Short mmCIF file of C-alpha atoms in Angstrom, two decimals:
data_model
loop_
_atom_site.label_atom_id
_atom_site.label_comp_id
_atom_site.label_asym_id
_atom_site.label_seq_id
_atom_site.Cartn_x
_atom_site.Cartn_y
_atom_site.Cartn_z
CA MET A 972 60.24 104.05 132.47
CA GLU A 973 63.74 105.33 132.04
CA SER A 974 65.14 102.46 134.10
CA ASN A 975 63.35 99.91 131.85
CA ALA A 976 64.50 101.64 128.70
CA SER A 977 68.11 101.41 129.81
CA GLU A 978 67.94 97.68 130.63
CA VAL A 979 69.81 95.37 128.36
CA ALA A 980 67.52 93.03 126.40
CA LEU A 981 70.32 91.22 124.54
CA ASP A 982 74.05 91.30 125.25
CA LEU A 983 75.78 90.05 122.14
CA PHE A 984 79.27 90.00 123.64
CA PRO A 985 81.71 91.24 122.47
CA TYR A 986 79.98 93.04 119.60
CA LEU A 987 76.91 95.01 120.69
CA LYS A 988 74.02 95.41 123.18
CA VAL A 989 70.37 95.83 122.46
CA TYR A 990 68.26 97.67 125.02
CA LYS A 991 64.64 97.13 125.88
CA ASN A 992 63.64 100.43 124.19
CA GLY A 993 65.14 99.10 120.98
CA THR A 994 68.29 101.16 121.13
CA LEU A 995 71.36 99.48 119.71
CA GLU A 996 74.88 100.10 121.13
CA ARG A 997 77.89 98.82 119.22
CA ILE A 998 80.80 98.09 121.51
CA ALA A 999 83.33 96.75 119.03
CA GLY A 1000 84.45 97.97 115.68
CA VAL A 1001 83.18 101.51 116.06
CA GLU A 1002 86.46 103.48 115.85
CA VAL A 1003 87.47 104.91 112.46
CA VAL A 1004 90.57 106.32 110.91
CA PRO A 1005 90.77 108.48 107.78
CA PRO A 1006 92.39 107.27 104.56
CA GLY A 1007 95.57 108.78 103.20
CA LEU A 1008 99.25 108.06 102.87
CA ASP A 1009 100.48 105.60 105.48
CA PRO A 1010 104.06 106.62 106.35
CA GLU A 1011 104.99 103.19 107.72
CA THR A 1012 104.12 101.24 104.61
CA ASN A 1013 104.11 103.98 101.91
CA VAL A 1014 100.60 102.89 100.91
CA LEU A 1015 97.94 105.28 99.69
CA SER A 1016 94.23 104.87 100.43
CA LYS A 1017 91.07 106.78 99.80
CA ASP A 1018 87.34 106.26 100.31
CA ILE A 1019 85.10 105.92 97.25
CA VAL A 1020 81.33 105.54 96.70
CA VAL A 1021 80.45 102.42 94.79
CA VAL A 1022 76.62 102.73 94.67
CA PRO A 1023 75.35 106.29 95.32
CA GLU A 1024 71.78 105.02 95.54
CA THR A 1025 72.41 102.80 98.58
CA GLY A 1026 75.56 104.54 99.95
CA VAL A 1027 77.67 101.38 99.57
CA SER A 1028 81.30 102.47 99.57
CA ALA A 1029 84.76 101.06 99.79
CA ARG A 1030 88.27 102.01 100.83
CA ILE A 1031 90.81 101.43 98.05
CA TYR A 1032 94.58 100.95 98.60
CA ARG A 1033 97.59 101.05 96.33
CA PRO A 1034 101.36 101.40 96.68
CA ASN A 1035 102.39 105.01 96.56
CA LEU A 1036 104.99 104.29 93.89
CA ILE A 1037 104.01 102.16 90.89
CA SER A 1038 105.05 102.02 87.31
CA GLU A 1039 102.60 103.38 84.80
CA ASP A 1040 103.06 100.36 82.49
CA ARG A 1041 102.74 97.75 85.24
CA LYS A 1042 99.40 96.24 86.14
CA LEU A 1043 98.96 94.95 89.66
CA PRO A 1044 96.74 92.22 91.11
CA LEU A 1045 93.48 93.42 92.58
CA VAL A 1046 92.27 91.90 95.89
CA VAL A 1047 88.62 92.55 96.71
CA TYR A 1048 88.53 92.35 100.54
CA PHE A 1049 85.60 91.73 102.87
CA HIS A 1050 86.11 92.53 106.49
CA GLY A 1051 84.87 90.48 109.44
CA GLY A 1052 82.77 91.44 112.47
CA ALA A 1053 80.01 88.81 112.48
CA PHE A 1054 78.04 90.85 109.91
CA CYS A 1055 77.06 93.35 112.58
CA VAL A 1056 80.20 95.46 113.45
CA ALA A 1057 83.32 97.01 111.92
CA SER A 1058 84.20 98.68 108.65
CA PRO A 1059 87.21 99.21 106.35
CA ALA A 1060 87.94 102.35 108.36
CA PHE A 1061 88.24 100.45 111.70
CA PRO A 1062 91.85 101.04 112.69
CA PRO A 1063 92.94 97.33 112.88
CA TYR A 1064 91.51 96.65 109.46
CA HIS A 1065 93.10 99.77 107.98
CA THR A 1066 96.46 98.81 109.42
CA SER A 1067 96.09 95.23 108.16
CA LEU A 1068 95.25 96.28 104.55
CA ASN A 1069 98.15 98.76 104.47
CA LYS A 1070 100.48 96.01 105.53
CA LEU A 1071 99.09 93.52 102.99
CA VAL A 1072 99.25 95.91 100.10
CA ALA A 1073 102.79 96.87 100.88
CA GLU A 1074 103.88 93.25 101.24
CA ALA A 1075 102.13 91.98 98.18
CA ASN A 1076 102.40 94.97 95.86
CA ILE A 1077 98.73 94.96 94.95
CA VAL A 1078 95.72 97.15 94.69
CA ALA A 1079 93.05 96.28 97.39
CA LEU A 1080 89.44 97.29 97.56
CA SER A 1081 87.88 96.82 101.04
CA VAL A 1082 84.11 96.83 100.68
CA ASP A 1083 82.04 98.67 103.26
CA TYR A 1084 78.97 96.50 103.10
CA ARG A 1085 75.98 97.47 105.26
CA LEU A 1086 75.50 95.84 108.64
CA VAL A 1087 72.91 93.89 110.58
CA PRO A 1088 70.47 94.66 112.17
CA GLU A 1089 69.80 97.94 110.33
CA HIS A 1090 70.26 96.06 107.06
CA PRO A 1091 69.23 92.44 107.52
CA LEU A 1092 70.99 89.65 105.64
CA PRO A 1093 71.42 89.04 102.82
CA THR A 1094 72.17 92.74 102.41
CA ALA A 1095 75.88 92.26 103.16
CA TYR A 1096 76.10 89.71 100.35
CA GLU A 1097 74.15 91.84 97.93
CA ASP A 1098 76.32 94.91 98.64
CA SER A 1099 79.42 92.85 98.08
CA TRP A 1100 78.03 91.41 94.88
CA VAL A 1101 77.23 94.92 93.60
CA ALA A 1102 80.81 95.93 94.36
CA LEU A 1103 82.03 93.10 92.08
CA GLN A 1104 79.74 94.24 89.38
CA TRP A 1105 81.04 97.77 89.69
CA ILE A 1106 84.63 96.52 89.47
CA ALA A 1107 83.77 94.49 86.29
CA SER A 1108 82.28 97.63 84.75
CA HIS A 1109 85.80 99.06 84.57
CA LYS A 1110 86.41 96.75 81.59
CA ASP A 1111 83.80 98.79 79.58
CA GLU A 1112 84.80 101.90 77.72
CA ASP A 1113 82.34 104.14 79.51
CA GLY A 1114 81.06 104.28 83.05
CA ASN A 1115 81.72 105.41 86.59
CA HIS A 1116 85.39 104.44 86.62
CA GLU A 1117 87.90 104.69 89.41
CA ALA A 1118 91.31 105.61 88.03
CA TRP A 1119 93.19 103.36 90.51
CA ILE A 1120 91.30 100.40 89.16
CA LYS A 1121 91.09 101.34 85.50
CA ASP A 1122 94.77 102.34 85.21
CA CYS A 1123 96.55 100.19 87.77
CA VAL A 1124 94.85 96.75 87.83
CA GLY A 1125 95.34 93.75 85.65
CA PHE A 1126 91.91 92.20 85.31
CA GLU A 1127 93.46 88.75 84.73
CA GLN A 1128 94.66 88.96 88.33
CA VAL A 1129 91.60 89.45 90.47
CA PHE A 1130 91.27 87.74 93.93
CA LEU A 1131 88.67 87.65 96.63
CA ALA A 1132 89.71 87.69 100.28
CA GLY A 1133 88.19 88.18 103.69
CA ASP A 1134 88.49 87.26 107.35
CA SER A 1135 85.74 85.65 109.46
CA ALA A 1136 82.39 86.88 107.99
CA GLY A 1137 84.37 88.27 105.07
CA GLY A 1138 85.65 84.78 104.23
CA ASN A 1139 82.07 83.58 104.25
CA ILE A 1140 81.06 86.34 101.88
CA ALA A 1141 83.92 85.50 99.47
CA HIS A 1142 82.77 81.89 99.39
CA HIS A 1143 79.16 82.78 98.51
CA LEU A 1144 80.25 85.28 95.80
CA ALA A 1145 82.53 82.72 94.18
CA LEU A 1146 79.58 80.28 93.97
CA ARG A 1147 77.28 82.92 92.49
CA ILE A 1148 79.66 84.40 89.91
CA LYS A 1149 80.15 81.25 87.89
CA GLU A 1150 76.42 81.01 86.97
CA SER A 1151 76.03 84.71 86.23
CA ASN A 1152 76.80 87.01 83.37
CA LEU A 1153 79.45 88.61 85.66
CA GLY A 1154 81.48 85.42 85.30
CA GLN A 1155 81.97 86.28 81.62
CA LYS A 1156 83.44 89.65 82.51
CA LEU A 1157 85.42 89.03 85.70
CA LYS A 1158 87.74 86.15 86.16
CA ILE A 1159 88.54 85.29 89.72
CA LEU A 1160 91.92 83.72 90.06
CA GLY A 1161 91.71 82.80 93.73
CA ILE A 1162 90.19 83.23 97.16
CA GLY A 1163 92.03 83.83 100.42
CA MET A 1164 89.79 82.83 103.44
CA ILE A 1165 91.24 83.81 106.81
CA HIS A 1166 89.45 82.14 109.73
CA PRO A 1167 86.24 81.86 107.70
CA TYR A 1168 82.99 82.13 109.63
CA PHE A 1169 81.17 78.87 108.88
CA TRP A 1170 79.07 77.14 111.57
CA GLY A 1171 76.45 74.47 112.24
CA THR A 1172 74.09 73.14 114.80
CA SER A 1173 75.96 69.92 115.43
CA PRO A 1174 79.39 70.60 117.11
CA ILE A 1175 82.57 69.42 115.41
CA GLY A 1176 86.26 69.65 116.23
CA PRO A 1177 87.05 72.09 119.04
CA GLU A 1178 83.39 72.90 119.48
CA LEU A 1179 82.89 69.48 121.08
CA ASN A 1180 84.95 70.46 124.14
CA ASP A 1181 84.04 74.10 124.40
CA ARG A 1182 80.32 74.36 125.06
CA SER A 1183 80.40 77.93 126.24
CA ARG A 1184 82.09 79.28 123.11
CA LYS A 1185 79.77 77.10 120.96
CA GLU A 1186 76.74 78.64 122.56
CA LEU A 1187 78.26 82.14 122.14
CA VAL A 1188 78.79 81.68 118.38
CA ASP A 1189 75.28 80.12 118.13
CA LYS A 1190 73.91 83.31 119.73
CA TRP A 1191 75.77 85.56 117.29
CA TRP A 1192 74.41 83.79 114.22
CA LEU A 1193 70.81 83.53 115.51
CA TYR A 1194 70.85 87.31 116.05
CA VAL A 1195 72.17 88.25 112.60
CA CYS A 1196 70.03 85.66 110.76
CA PRO A 1197 66.93 84.80 112.72
CA THR A 1198 65.49 82.17 110.41
CA ASP A 1199 63.83 78.83 111.18
CA LYS A 1200 66.94 77.13 109.86
CA GLY A 1201 69.02 78.51 112.73
CA CYS A 1202 72.75 77.58 112.62
CA ASP A 1203 72.09 75.26 109.71
CA ASP A 1204 71.10 78.04 107.41
CA PRO A 1205 73.01 77.52 104.10
CA LEU A 1206 74.52 80.98 104.50
CA ILE A 1207 76.47 79.83 107.48
CA ASN A 1208 76.55 76.03 106.99
CA PRO A 1209 77.39 75.14 103.34
CA PHE A 1210 77.38 71.44 104.29
CA VAL A 1211 74.14 71.23 106.15
CA ASP A 1212 73.01 68.29 103.95
CA GLY A 1213 76.39 66.58 104.20
CA GLU A 1214 77.10 67.16 100.55
CA SER A 1215 79.90 69.22 99.00
CA ALA A 1216 78.86 69.17 95.32
CA ASP A 1217 78.24 72.85 95.18
CA LEU A 1218 81.93 73.49 95.86
CA ALA A 1219 82.73 72.13 92.43
CA GLY A 1220 81.07 75.29 91.08
CA LEU A 1221 83.48 77.75 92.77
CA ALA A 1222 84.54 80.20 90.15
CA CYS A 1223 88.29 80.32 90.84
CA ASP A 1224 91.44 78.31 90.28
CA ARG A 1225 93.03 78.42 93.76
CA ILE A 1226 91.80 78.70 97.33
CA LEU A 1227 93.90 79.40 100.40
CA ILE A 1228 92.23 78.70 103.73
CA ILE A 1229 93.94 79.94 106.92
CA VAL A 1230 92.90 78.68 110.34
CA ALA A 1231 94.22 79.29 113.86
CA GLU A 1232 94.97 76.59 116.42
CA LYS A 1233 92.89 78.13 119.26
CA ASP A 1234 90.03 79.46 117.08
CA ILE A 1235 86.60 77.83 117.78
CA LEU A 1236 85.92 78.13 114.08
CA LYS A 1237 89.09 76.01 113.23
CA GLY A 1238 87.07 72.81 112.68
CA ARG A 1239 84.88 74.51 110.11
CA GLY A 1240 87.88 75.71 108.15
CA TRP A 1241 89.35 72.20 108.07
CA LEU A 1242 85.98 70.77 107.12
CA TYR A 1243 85.70 73.23 104.25
CA TYR A 1244 89.14 72.23 103.01
CA ASP A 1245 88.36 68.45 103.25
CA LYS A 1246 85.05 68.88 101.43
CA LEU A 1247 86.67 71.04 98.79
CA VAL A 1248 89.37 68.53 97.84
CA LYS A 1249 86.68 65.81 97.62
CA SER A 1250 84.11 67.87 95.69
CA GLY A 1251 85.43 67.49 92.15
CA TRP A 1252 86.48 71.11 91.95
CA LYS A 1253 89.36 71.35 89.53
CA GLY A 1254 91.44 73.99 91.32
CA LYS A 1255 94.25 73.91 93.81
CA ALA A 1256 93.31 73.98 97.53
CA GLU A 1257 95.76 74.98 100.23
CA ILE A 1258 95.42 75.25 103.97
CA MET A 1259 97.62 76.85 106.68
CA GLU A 1260 97.18 76.60 110.41
CA THR A 1261 98.83 79.06 112.77
CA GLU A 1262 99.90 77.44 116.04
CA GLY A 1263 99.16 79.17 119.37
CA GLU A 1264 96.80 81.83 117.98
CA ASP A 1265 93.06 82.59 118.10
CA HIS A 1266 90.48 84.13 115.81
CA VAL A 1267 91.73 87.02 113.67
CA PHE A 1268 94.87 87.46 115.86
CA HIS A 1269 96.63 89.16 112.94
CA ILE A 1270 94.05 92.02 112.84
CA PHE A 1271 94.55 92.84 116.53
CA ASN A 1272 98.23 92.02 116.88
CA PRO A 1273 99.52 92.91 113.44
CA ASP A 1274 103.19 93.18 114.41
CA CYS A 1275 103.63 89.74 115.97
CA ASP A 1276 105.77 87.12 114.13
CA ASN A 1277 102.79 84.96 113.28
CA ALA A 1278 100.86 87.93 111.81
CA THR A 1279 103.85 88.74 109.63
CA ARG A 1280 104.04 85.11 108.44
CA LEU A 1281 100.29 85.15 107.66
CA THR A 1282 100.66 88.41 105.64
CA LYS A 1283 103.62 87.01 103.75
CA ARG A 1284 101.66 83.82 102.95
CA LEU A 1285 98.79 85.80 101.61
CA ALA A 1286 101.15 88.03 99.53
CA SER A 1287 102.70 84.95 98.03
CA PHE A 1288 99.30 83.55 97.20
CA PHE A 1289 98.17 86.75 95.47
CA ASN A 1290 101.36 86.96 93.42
CA GLN A 1291 101.26 83.44 91.98
CA GLY A 1292 98.96 84.70 89.22
CA LYS A 1293 101.25 87.55 88.03
CA LEU A 1294 102.23 87.56 84.38
CA PRO A 1295 105.82 86.51 83.59
CA PHE A 1296 107.10 90.01 82.83
CA GLN A 1297 105.74 91.21 86.08
CA LEU A 1298 107.54 88.48 88.05
CA LYS A 1299 110.70 89.50 86.28
CA CYS A 1300 110.19 93.13 87.14
CA GLU A 1301 109.55 92.29 90.79
CA SER A 1302 112.68 90.16 91.06
CA GLU A 1303 114.68 92.92 89.61
CA VAL A 1304 113.37 95.42 92.13
CA LEU A 1305 113.94 93.04 95.09
CA GLY A 1306 117.36 92.09 93.75
#
């Protein structure tokens, strides 16, 4: 009995293993680091509860030194991990957000959405949506307000961003917000999608010549979203019907898509960009491809030259929406 119980029923490399007795063992994304002042970047962070009823929380970041009369852009960040591993407290994510906040001079809120399989999809999307609602509530006079948001954030400068599964979440939230009451309260200036996790049954781009990795990504999605639609579920394949009309409803003015040359998901990022520019969406679409790198390389190798370039590109994107007086202040500080 003990032998059978310890046998692996499903090996979802490199994320987790499921044993025959139902036990789940996460292999990746399990380490955590506490928030606080990061001496390398001089960025402060703390953990906050967003929804006490469900336990949804977030880690919020801000520069240690900011002017009281200066409002900063807010980046709402959604981490990757195939919807089943990692958290904002995972050391590579914590390091990445510290570096991004320092480079861009922003406030960032990294959402700790609940994970599959304990919380099946669409829980991750709903948790992230509730986090946006909570942020929007800071425009009200009364409520459960976080001082770093209420006092430091310019609500005309809100962005969504995420890597891998987090990029997928950002896309779906931007579609949902335009048709909701939330869209009246919270204006999203732009979305930064880093190596976004989109997929499909029929291979495209690099998937055509890499059957083993195609099968691996198929396996991940079929585990986290076991529906009869498979890898053509609209959550993972926004173009399953070949159309891109829905993209015209994205509630933002600018989108930056970042892909990596060696990433099996690269073709999906380029497809998203191509569909977006042809969709009738009125915003500005940009795409950046990093040569010689693979999926989320910047998270696991944050000090390499390409990671630094990626962070600077994101920082530039998030600062394009700053008010003129803020741009002036920043140039004075840098000068």
